[in-house]
């Protein structure tokens, strides 16, 4: 199928072609016709599949037909709710890109910054409002937002909104908008809680889903290093230095862990920054912009913060900490397999993470290359940290441990971290 087969307006086709696209992605091919027909929709698609354009393009098409070249006072016809500033900004950029030859005006609002410029733009009038839940409800309560003319409600990254505790805010928002709207819900995963939300918020929705969760892993070169937890930072620097890794996205489990990794890398001269929920919106955007512009060589992120990262041609992803949910692994490595492109995923597996790795392998059903030739392999004979100690061999284990520590101390007196 080609974009011209979707009967889109010439203005939109021109914008799409200028971006270098002639054929829609699978999620676009499935979703756009339903949206053009005015049907409610639930779309399950991972980041990097063209999901944003799947709803932005048909909404712009319909609004363009509705509004035309009118320069009358603009009213909010479409509301897109998304959990993070980074995602909101990207969605706004998509509406600007595909609507640049139309008279559609979009505004992106979010917290963490002054509301004054956002309110000024609202007063001038907008057709499409992209918002994070907190700032949206705040400005509505102040009387700056009116939903009386709303035609479209888009709930994007719904599973992330669930994870971040925004679902009650989303319920409040749904009550504020007209009941005769068209509602579109998109999610990277489809847990039961999201299906229940869809049943509550949507009217006889169509369901579309693309790219089974395991198939993303097939186009990505995957490697795994079995490394003791305390040596992960050493291995990370070893790879960066010896394999000249740049433009590298590193996933960690916690905010504290992200900061520690960055601190260790900086101590050794690596230009690294962290992005996580404890950082202000302004700081997160600055770090993300610097990474996109290649002013930062290593970006260390938690899973929630990384949902807002949309970078084309990202060559490497490193799982510094393995996720305990195997689907999260696929979402992570998919950052480097955008639009069918290849990439390299590197995972560090500690002894305590071995059960996570086995679950991941069951899901992806792909043989992952184990790299054994590195300076920090699992220590032979050392038990799993989660296993109960064998008291009969306690003294022997302690003696072995002391001997190893002594040898390591002699060999690595100046460990970099």
CSV table of C-alpha atoms in Angstrom, one decimal:
chain,number,residue,atom,x,y,z
A,1,UNK,CA,0.0,0.0,0.0
A,2,UNK,CA,1.1,3.6,-0.7
A,3,UNK,CA,0.1,6.7,1.2
A,4,UNK,CA,-1.7,7.9,-2.0
A,5,UNK,CA,-4.0,4.9,-1.7
A,6,UNK,CA,-5.4,6.2,1.6
A,7,UNK,CA,-7.2,9.1,-0.1
A,8,UNK,CA,-5.5,11.7,2.1
A,9,UNK,CA,-5.6,15.4,1.2
A,10,UNK,CA,-2.9,16.7,-1.2
A,11,UNK,CA,-1.5,18.9,1.5
A,12,UNK,CA,-0.8,16.0,3.8
A,13,UNK,CA,0.5,13.8,1.0
A,14,UNK,CA,3.0,16.5,0.1
A,15,UNK,CA,4.2,16.8,3.7
A,16,UNK,CA,4.5,13.0,4.0
A,17,UNK,CA,6.5,12.7,0.7
A,18,UNK,CA,8.8,15.5,1.8
A,19,UNK,CA,9.7,13.4,4.8
A,20,UNK,CA,10.7,10.6,2.5
A,21,UNK,CA,7.8,8.3,3.1
A,22,UNK,CA,5.8,6.6,0.3
A,23,UNK,CA,4.3,3.6,2.1
A,24,UNK,CA,2.6,3.6,5.5
A,25,UNK,CA,4.0,1.4,8.3
A,26,UNK,CA,1.9,-1.6,9.4
A,27,UNK,CA,0.3,0.3,12.3
A,28,UNK,CA,-0.5,3.2,10.0
A,29,UNK,CA,-1.9,1.0,7.3
A,30,UNK,CA,-4.2,-0.7,9.8
A,31,UNK,CA,-5.2,2.4,11.9
A,32,UNK,CA,-5.6,5.2,9.5
A,33,UNK,CA,-8.6,3.8,7.6
A,34,UNK,CA,-10.5,3.2,10.8
A,35,UNK,CA,-9.8,6.7,12.1
A,36,UNK,CA,-10.8,8.3,8.8
A,37,UNK,CA,-14.1,6.4,9.1
A,38,UNK,CA,-14.7,7.9,12.5
A,39,UNK,CA,-14.4,4.7,14.6
A,40,UNK,CA,-13.0,4.5,18.1
A,41,UNK,CA,-9.7,2.6,18.0
A,42,UNK,CA,-7.4,0.7,20.4
A,43,UNK,CA,-3.9,0.4,18.9
A,44,UNK,CA,-1.1,-1.8,20.3
A,45,UNK,CA,2.2,-0.8,18.9
A,46,UNK,CA,5.7,-0.3,20.3
A,47,UNK,CA,7.8,2.8,20.0
A,48,UNK,CA,9.4,3.3,16.6
A,49,UNK,CA,6.6,1.7,14.6
A,50,UNK,CA,5.2,5.0,13.3
A,51,UNK,CA,2.4,5.1,15.9
A,52,UNK,CA,2.2,8.9,16.3
A,53,UNK,CA,1.8,9.5,12.6
A,54,UNK,CA,-0.9,6.7,12.6
A,55,UNK,CA,-3.2,9.1,14.5
A,56,UNK,CA,-1.8,12.5,13.6
A,57,UNK,CA,-2.2,12.1,9.8
A,58,UNK,CA,-5.9,11.1,9.7
A,59,UNK,CA,-6.8,13.7,12.4
A,60,UNK,CA,-5.1,16.5,10.5
A,61,UNK,CA,-6.8,15.3,7.3
A,62,UNK,CA,-10.3,15.4,8.9
A,63,UNK,CA,-9.6,18.7,10.7
A,64,UNK,CA,-8.3,20.2,7.4
A,65,UNK,CA,-11.5,19.3,5.7
A,66,UNK,CA,-13.6,20.6,8.6
A,67,UNK,CA,-11.8,23.9,9.1
A,68,UNK,CA,-10.3,24.5,5.6
A,69,UNK,CA,-8.5,27.8,5.3
A,70,UNK,CA,-10.7,29.5,7.9
A,71,UNK,CA,-8.9,32.0,10.0
A,72,UNK,CA,-11.7,32.4,12.5
A,73,UNK,CA,-11.1,32.0,16.2
A,74,UNK,CA,-9.7,28.5,16.7
A,75,UNK,CA,-11.2,26.1,19.2
A,76,UNK,CA,-9.7,22.9,20.6
A,77,UNK,CA,-10.9,20.1,18.2
A,78,UNK,CA,-8.4,17.5,19.2
A,79,UNK,CA,-6.9,16.6,22.6
A,80,UNK,CA,-3.9,14.3,22.9
A,81,UNK,CA,-3.0,13.2,26.4
A,82,UNK,CA,0.4,11.7,27.0
A,83,UNK,CA,2.4,11.1,30.2
A,84,UNK,CA,5.7,12.9,29.7
A,85,UNK,CA,6.9,16.2,28.4
A,86,UNK,CA,9.3,14.5,26.0
A,87,UNK,CA,6.5,12.5,24.4
A,88,UNK,CA,4.3,15.6,24.2
A,89,UNK,CA,7.0,17.5,22.4
A,90,UNK,CA,7.5,14.7,19.9
A,91,UNK,CA,3.8,14.5,19.2
A,92,UNK,CA,3.6,18.2,18.7
A,93,UNK,CA,6.5,18.0,16.2
A,94,UNK,CA,4.6,15.3,14.3
A,95,UNK,CA,1.5,17.5,14.0
A,96,UNK,CA,3.6,20.4,12.8
A,97,UNK,CA,5.4,18.2,10.3
A,98,UNK,CA,2.4,16.6,8.7
A,99,UNK,CA,0.2,19.6,9.0
A,100,UNK,CA,2.6,22.2,7.7
A,101,UNK,CA,0.6,22.8,4.5
A,102,UNK,CA,-2.7,23.1,6.3
A,103,UNK,CA,-4.1,25.8,8.6
A,104,UNK,CA,-4.0,23.5,11.6
A,105,UNK,CA,-2.4,25.0,14.7
A,106,UNK,CA,-1.2,22.8,17.6
A,107,UNK,CA,0.0,23.7,21.1
A,108,UNK,CA,2.0,21.5,23.5
A,109,UNK,CA,1.5,22.1,27.2
A,110,UNK,CA,3.3,20.5,30.2
A,111,UNK,CA,4.3,21.2,33.8
A,112,UNK,CA,7.6,22.1,35.2
A,113,UNK,CA,7.8,25.4,33.3
A,114,UNK,CA,5.9,28.7,33.5
A,115,UNK,CA,2.3,28.5,32.3
A,116,UNK,CA,2.3,32.1,31.0
A,117,UNK,CA,3.4,31.4,27.4
A,118,UNK,CA,1.1,28.4,27.2
A,119,UNK,CA,-1.9,30.4,28.4
A,120,UNK,CA,-1.0,33.2,25.9
A,121,UNK,CA,-1.2,30.7,23.1
A,122,UNK,CA,-4.4,29.2,24.4
A,123,UNK,CA,-6.0,32.6,24.3
A,124,UNK,CA,-5.0,33.0,20.7
A,125,UNK,CA,-6.8,29.7,19.9
A,126,UNK,CA,-5.5,26.3,18.8
A,127,UNK,CA,-7.0,23.3,16.9
A,128,UNK,CA,-4.9,20.6,18.5
A,129,UNK,CA,-3.9,20.5,22.1
A,130,UNK,CA,-1.2,18.0,23.3
A,131,UNK,CA,-0.9,17.9,27.0
A,132,UNK,CA,0.4,16.0,30.1
A,133,UNK,CA,-2.4,15.3,32.6
A,134,UNK,CA,-1.4,17.5,35.5
A,135,UNK,CA,-0.9,20.8,33.5
A,136,UNK,CA,-4.0,20.1,31.5
A,137,UNK,CA,-6.3,19.7,34.5
A,138,UNK,CA,-4.6,22.7,36.2
A,139,UNK,CA,-5.2,25.1,33.3
A,140,UNK,CA,-8.8,23.7,32.8
A,141,UNK,CA,-9.5,24.4,36.4
A,142,UNK,CA,-8.3,28.0,35.9
A,143,UNK,CA,-10.7,28.4,33.1
A,144,UNK,CA,-8.2,28.6,30.2
A,145,UNK,CA,-9.3,25.4,28.4
A,146,UNK,CA,-12.7,24.7,26.8
A,147,UNK,CA,-13.6,21.3,25.4
A,148,UNK,CA,-17.0,22.2,24.0
A,149,UNK,CA,-15.9,21.8,20.4
A,150,UNK,CA,-13.7,18.7,20.9
A,151,UNK,CA,-14.0,16.0,18.3
A,152,UNK,CA,-11.0,13.8,19.0
A,153,UNK,CA,-9.5,12.4,22.3
A,154,UNK,CA,-6.2,10.5,22.0
A,155,UNK,CA,-4.8,8.7,24.9
A,156,UNK,CA,-1.2,7.9,24.0
A,157,UNK,CA,1.2,5.5,25.9
A,158,UNK,CA,-1.7,4.4,28.1
A,159,UNK,CA,0.3,1.7,29.8
A,160,UNK,CA,2.9,4.2,30.8
A,161,UNK,CA,0.2,6.5,32.2
A,162,UNK,CA,-1.0,3.5,34.2
A,163,UNK,CA,2.6,2.9,35.5
A,164,UNK,CA,3.1,6.5,36.4
A,165,UNK,CA,-0.1,6.8,38.4
A,166,UNK,CA,-2.0,9.1,35.9
A,167,UNK,CA,-5.0,6.9,35.4
A,168,UNK,CA,-7.2,8.8,37.9
A,169,UNK,CA,-6.3,12.1,36.1
A,170,UNK,CA,-7.2,10.5,32.8
A,171,UNK,CA,-10.6,9.5,34.2
A,172,UNK,CA,-11.1,13.1,35.3
A,173,UNK,CA,-10.2,14.3,31.8
A,174,UNK,CA,-12.5,11.9,30.1
A,175,UNK,CA,-15.4,13.2,32.2
A,176,UNK,CA,-14.6,16.8,31.0
A,177,UNK,CA,-14.8,16.1,27.3
A,178,UNK,CA,-18.0,15.6,25.1
A,179,UNK,CA,-19.4,12.1,25.0
A,180,UNK,CA,-19.9,12.2,21.2
A,181,UNK,CA,-16.2,12.4,20.6
A,182,UNK,CA,-14.0,9.9,18.7
A,183,UNK,CA,-11.6,8.3,21.1
A,184,UNK,CA,-8.2,6.6,20.2
A,185,UNK,CA,-6.2,4.7,22.7
A,186,UNK,CA,-2.6,3.6,22.0
A,187,UNK,CA,-0.4,1.5,24.2
A,188,UNK,CA,2.9,-0.4,23.8
A,189,UNK,CA,1.5,-3.3,25.8
A,190,UNK,CA,-2.0,-4.4,26.4
A,191,UNK,CA,-2.4,-5.6,30.0
A,192,UNK,CA,-5.9,-6.3,31.4
A,193,UNK,CA,-6.0,-2.9,33.1
A,194,UNK,CA,-5.7,-1.2,29.7
A,195,UNK,CA,-8.4,-3.4,28.1
A,196,UNK,CA,-10.7,-2.5,31.0
A,197,UNK,CA,-10.0,1.2,30.4
A,198,UNK,CA,-10.7,0.8,26.7
A,199,UNK,CA,-14.1,-0.8,27.6
A,200,UNK,CA,-14.9,2.1,29.8
A,201,UNK,CA,-13.7,5.0,27.7
A,202,UNK,CA,-14.3,3.9,24.1
A,203,UNK,CA,-17.5,3.1,22.1
A,204,UNK,CA,-17.3,-0.3,20.2
A,205,UNK,CA,-13.6,0.2,19.3
A,206,UNK,CA,-11.7,-1.5,16.6
A,207,UNK,CA,-8.5,-3.3,17.8
A,208,UNK,CA,-5.3,-3.2,15.8
A,209,UNK,CA,-2.0,-4.6,16.8
A,210,UNK,CA,1.3,-4.9,15.0
A,211,UNK,CA,4.7,-6.5,15.4
A,212,UNK,CA,4.4,-9.4,17.9
A,213,UNK,CA,6.5,-8.5,20.9
A,214,UNK,CA,9.2,-11.2,20.0
A,215,UNK,CA,9.8,-10.2,16.4
A,216,UNK,CA,11.5,-6.9,17.1
A,217,UNK,CA,14.4,-8.9,18.6
A,218,UNK,CA,15.0,-10.8,15.3
A,219,UNK,CA,16.5,-7.8,13.4
A,220,UNK,CA,18.8,-6.7,16.2
A,221,UNK,CA,22.2,-8.1,16.9
A,222,UNK,CA,22.1,-9.2,20.5
A,223,UNK,CA,25.0,-10.0,22.9
A,224,UNK,CA,25.0,-10.9,26.5
A,225,UNK,CA,27.9,-10.7,29.1
A,226,UNK,CA,27.6,-12.7,32.3
A,227,UNK,CA,29.3,-10.3,34.8
A,228,UNK,CA,29.2,-10.0,38.5
A,229,UNK,CA,27.1,-7.0,39.7
A,230,UNK,CA,30.0,-5.1,41.3
A,231,UNK,CA,32.0,-5.3,38.0
A,232,UNK,CA,29.3,-3.9,35.7
A,233,UNK,CA,30.6,-0.4,35.7
A,234,UNK,CA,34.1,-1.7,34.9
A,235,UNK,CA,32.7,-3.7,32.0
A,236,UNK,CA,30.7,-0.7,30.7
A,237,UNK,CA,33.8,1.5,30.6
A,238,UNK,CA,35.9,-1.4,29.1
A,239,UNK,CA,33.4,-1.7,26.2
A,240,UNK,CA,33.2,2.1,25.7
A,241,UNK,CA,37.0,2.5,25.6
A,242,UNK,CA,37.9,-0.7,23.7
A,243,UNK,CA,35.0,-0.8,21.2
A,244,UNK,CA,34.8,3.0,20.7
A,245,UNK,CA,31.0,3.0,21.5
A,246,UNK,CA,29.3,6.4,21.0
A,247,UNK,CA,25.7,7.5,20.9
A,248,UNK,CA,25.0,4.9,23.5
A,249,UNK,CA,21.7,4.5,25.4
A,250,UNK,CA,22.2,2.6,28.8
A,251,UNK,CA,19.2,1.3,30.7
A,252,UNK,CA,19.3,1.0,34.5
A,253,UNK,CA,16.7,-0.1,37.0
A,254,UNK,CA,16.7,2.8,39.4
A,255,UNK,CA,17.2,6.6,39.4
A,256,UNK,CA,20.0,6.2,42.0
A,257,UNK,CA,21.7,3.6,39.8
A,258,UNK,CA,21.5,5.9,36.8
A,259,UNK,CA,23.3,8.7,38.8
A,260,UNK,CA,26.0,6.3,40.0
A,261,UNK,CA,26.8,5.0,36.5
A,262,UNK,CA,27.1,8.6,35.2
A,263,UNK,CA,29.3,9.6,38.1
A,264,UNK,CA,31.6,6.6,37.5
A,265,UNK,CA,31.8,7.3,33.7
A,266,UNK,CA,32.5,11.0,34.2
A,267,UNK,CA,35.2,10.2,36.7
A,268,UNK,CA,36.9,8.4,33.8
A,269,UNK,CA,36.4,11.1,31.2
A,270,UNK,CA,33.3,9.8,29.5
A,271,UNK,CA,30.7,12.4,28.6
A,272,UNK,CA,27.6,10.9,30.1
A,273,UNK,CA,24.3,12.2,31.5
A,274,UNK,CA,21.3,10.6,33.2
A,275,UNK,CA,17.6,11.1,32.5
A,276,UNK,CA,15.0,10.0,35.1
A,277,UNK,CA,12.0,11.2,37.0
A,278,UNK,CA,13.9,13.1,39.7
A,279,UNK,CA,15.3,15.6,37.2
A,280,UNK,CA,13.3,18.7,36.3
A,281,UNK,CA,11.5,18.8,32.9
A,282,UNK,CA,13.9,21.5,31.8
A,283,UNK,CA,17.0,19.4,32.8
A,284,UNK,CA,15.6,16.3,31.1
A,285,UNK,CA,14.9,18.1,27.8
A,286,UNK,CA,18.4,19.7,27.9
A,287,UNK,CA,20.0,16.3,28.3
A,288,UNK,CA,17.9,14.7,25.6
A,289,UNK,CA,18.6,17.6,23.2
A,290,UNK,CA,22.3,17.3,23.9
A,291,UNK,CA,22.2,13.5,23.3
A,292,UNK,CA,20.4,13.9,20.0
A,293,UNK,CA,22.9,16.5,18.9
A,294,UNK,CA,25.7,14.1,19.9
A,295,UNK,CA,27.1,16.5,22.5
A,296,UNK,CA,26.7,13.7,25.0
A,297,UNK,CA,28.1,10.2,24.1
A,298,UNK,CA,26.3,8.2,26.7
A,299,UNK,CA,22.7,8.6,28.0
A,300,UNK,CA,21.8,6.6,31.1
A,301,UNK,CA,18.0,6.2,31.6
A,302,UNK,CA,15.4,4.5,33.6
A,303,UNK,CA,12.6,2.8,31.7
A,304,UNK,CA,9.9,5.4,32.4
A,305,UNK,CA,12.1,8.3,31.4
A,306,UNK,CA,13.2,6.5,28.2
A,307,UNK,CA,9.7,6.3,26.9
A,308,UNK,CA,10.1,9.9,25.8
A,309,UNK,CA,13.3,9.2,23.8
A,310,UNK,CA,12.7,9.0,20.1
A,311,UNK,CA,16.1,9.0,18.3
A,312,UNK,CA,16.6,7.7,14.7
A,313,UNK,CA,19.5,5.5,13.9
A,314,UNK,CA,20.5,4.8,17.5
A,315,UNK,CA,23.3,2.3,17.1
A,316,UNK,CA,23.7,0.8,20.6
A,317,UNK,CA,21.5,-0.1,23.6
A,318,UNK,CA,23.0,-1.5,26.7
A,319,UNK,CA,21.0,-3.2,29.4
A,320,UNK,CA,23.1,-2.4,32.4
A,321,UNK,CA,20.4,-3.9,34.6
A,322,UNK,CA,18.1,-6.6,33.2
A,323,UNK,CA,14.4,-5.8,33.5
A,324,UNK,CA,12.3,-8.2,35.5
A,325,UNK,CA,9.6,-8.1,32.9
A,326,UNK,CA,10.7,-9.7,29.6
A,327,UNK,CA,8.5,-7.5,27.4
A,328,UNK,CA,10.4,-4.5,28.7
A,329,UNK,CA,13.6,-6.0,27.3
A,330,UNK,CA,12.1,-6.0,23.8
A,331,UNK,CA,10.9,-2.4,24.2
A,332,UNK,CA,14.4,-1.4,25.3
A,333,UNK,CA,16.3,-3.0,22.5
A,334,UNK,CA,13.7,-1.9,20.0
A,335,UNK,CA,15.2,1.6,20.4
A,336,UNK,CA,18.0,0.5,18.1
A,337,UNK,CA,15.8,-1.3,15.6
A,338,UNK,CA,13.7,1.5,14.3
A,339,UNK,CA,11.7,1.2,11.1
A,340,UNK,CA,13.3,-2.1,10.2
A,341,UNK,CA,16.9,-0.9,10.7
A,342,UNK,CA,19.4,-3.1,12.6
A,343,UNK,CA,21.3,-2.3,15.7
A,344,UNK,CA,23.3,-3.8,18.5
A,345,UNK,CA,21.9,-4.7,21.9
A,346,UNK,CA,24.3,-5.5,24.8
A,347,UNK,CA,23.1,-7.0,28.1
A,348,UNK,CA,24.9,-7.4,31.4
A,349,UNK,CA,23.6,-10.3,33.4
A,350,UNK,CA,24.5,-10.7,37.0
A,351,UNK,CA,24.0,-13.9,39.0
A,352,UNK,CA,20.9,-12.5,40.7
A,353,UNK,CA,19.5,-11.6,37.2
A,354,UNK,CA,19.9,-15.1,35.7
A,355,UNK,CA,16.1,-15.9,36.2
A,356,UNK,CA,15.3,-12.7,34.3
A,357,UNK,CA,17.5,-13.7,31.4
A,358,UNK,CA,15.9,-17.1,31.2
A,359,UNK,CA,12.5,-15.4,31.0
A,360,UNK,CA,13.7,-13.1,28.3
A,361,UNK,CA,15.0,-16.0,26.2
A,362,UNK,CA,11.7,-17.8,26.5
A,363,UNK,CA,9.9,-14.7,25.1
A,364,UNK,CA,12.2,-13.7,22.2
A,365,UNK,CA,13.0,-17.2,21.0
A,366,UNK,CA,16.3,-15.9,19.5
A,367,UNK,CA,19.7,-17.3,20.2
A,368,UNK,CA,21.7,-14.5,21.8
A,369,UNK,CA,25.5,-14.5,21.4
A,370,UNK,CA,27.3,-15.0,24.8
A,371,UNK,CA,30.6,-13.0,25.0
A,372,UNK,CA,33.0,-14.9,27.2
A,373,UNK,CA,36.2,-13.1,26.3
A,374,UNK,CA,36.0,-10.1,28.7
A,375,UNK,CA,37.8,-9.0,31.9
A,376,UNK,CA,34.9,-9.5,34.3
A,377,UNK,CA,33.4,-12.9,34.0
A,378,UNK,CA,31.3,-14.6,36.7
A,379,UNK,CA,33.7,-15.9,39.4
A,380,UNK,CA,33.8,-19.7,39.2
A,381,UNK,CA,32.3,-21.5,42.1
A,382,UNK,CA,30.7,-18.4,43.6
A,383,UNK,CA,27.1,-19.1,44.6
A,384,UNK,CA,24.1,-17.1,43.4
A,385,UNK,CA,23.6,-14.2,45.8
A,386,UNK,CA,20.0,-15.2,46.2
A,387,UNK,CA,20.8,-18.7,47.2
A,388,UNK,CA,20.9,-19.8,50.8
A,389,UNK,CA,24.5,-20.4,52.1
A,390,UNK,CA,25.8,-23.9,52.5
A,391,UNK,CA,26.9,-23.9,56.2
A,392,UNK,CA,29.0,-27.0,55.7
A,393,UNK,CA,31.2,-25.2,53.2
A,394,UNK,CA,31.1,-21.8,54.9
A,395,UNK,CA,34.7,-21.7,56.0
A,396,UNK,CA,35.9,-23.0,52.7
A,397,UNK,CA,33.9,-20.4,50.8
A,398,UNK,CA,35.2,-17.6,53.1
A,399,UNK,CA,38.8,-18.7,52.6
A,400,UNK,CA,38.3,-18.8,48.8
A,401,UNK,CA,36.7,-15.3,48.9
A,402,UNK,CA,39.6,-13.9,50.9
A,403,UNK,CA,42.0,-15.4,48.5
A,404,UNK,CA,40.2,-14.0,45.5
A,405,UNK,CA,40.0,-10.6,47.1
A,406,UNK,CA,43.7,-10.6,47.9
A,407,UNK,CA,44.5,-11.6,44.3
A,408,UNK,CA,42.1,-9.0,42.9
A,409,UNK,CA,43.6,-6.3,45.2
A,410,UNK,CA,47.1,-7.0,43.9
A,411,UNK,CA,46.0,-7.0,40.3
A,412,UNK,CA,43.6,-4.1,40.4
A,413,UNK,CA,44.9,-1.6,42.9
A,414,UNK,CA,43.7,1.3,40.8
A,415,UNK,CA,40.3,0.2,39.7
A,416,UNK,CA,38.7,2.9,37.7
A,417,UNK,CA,35.4,3.1,39.6
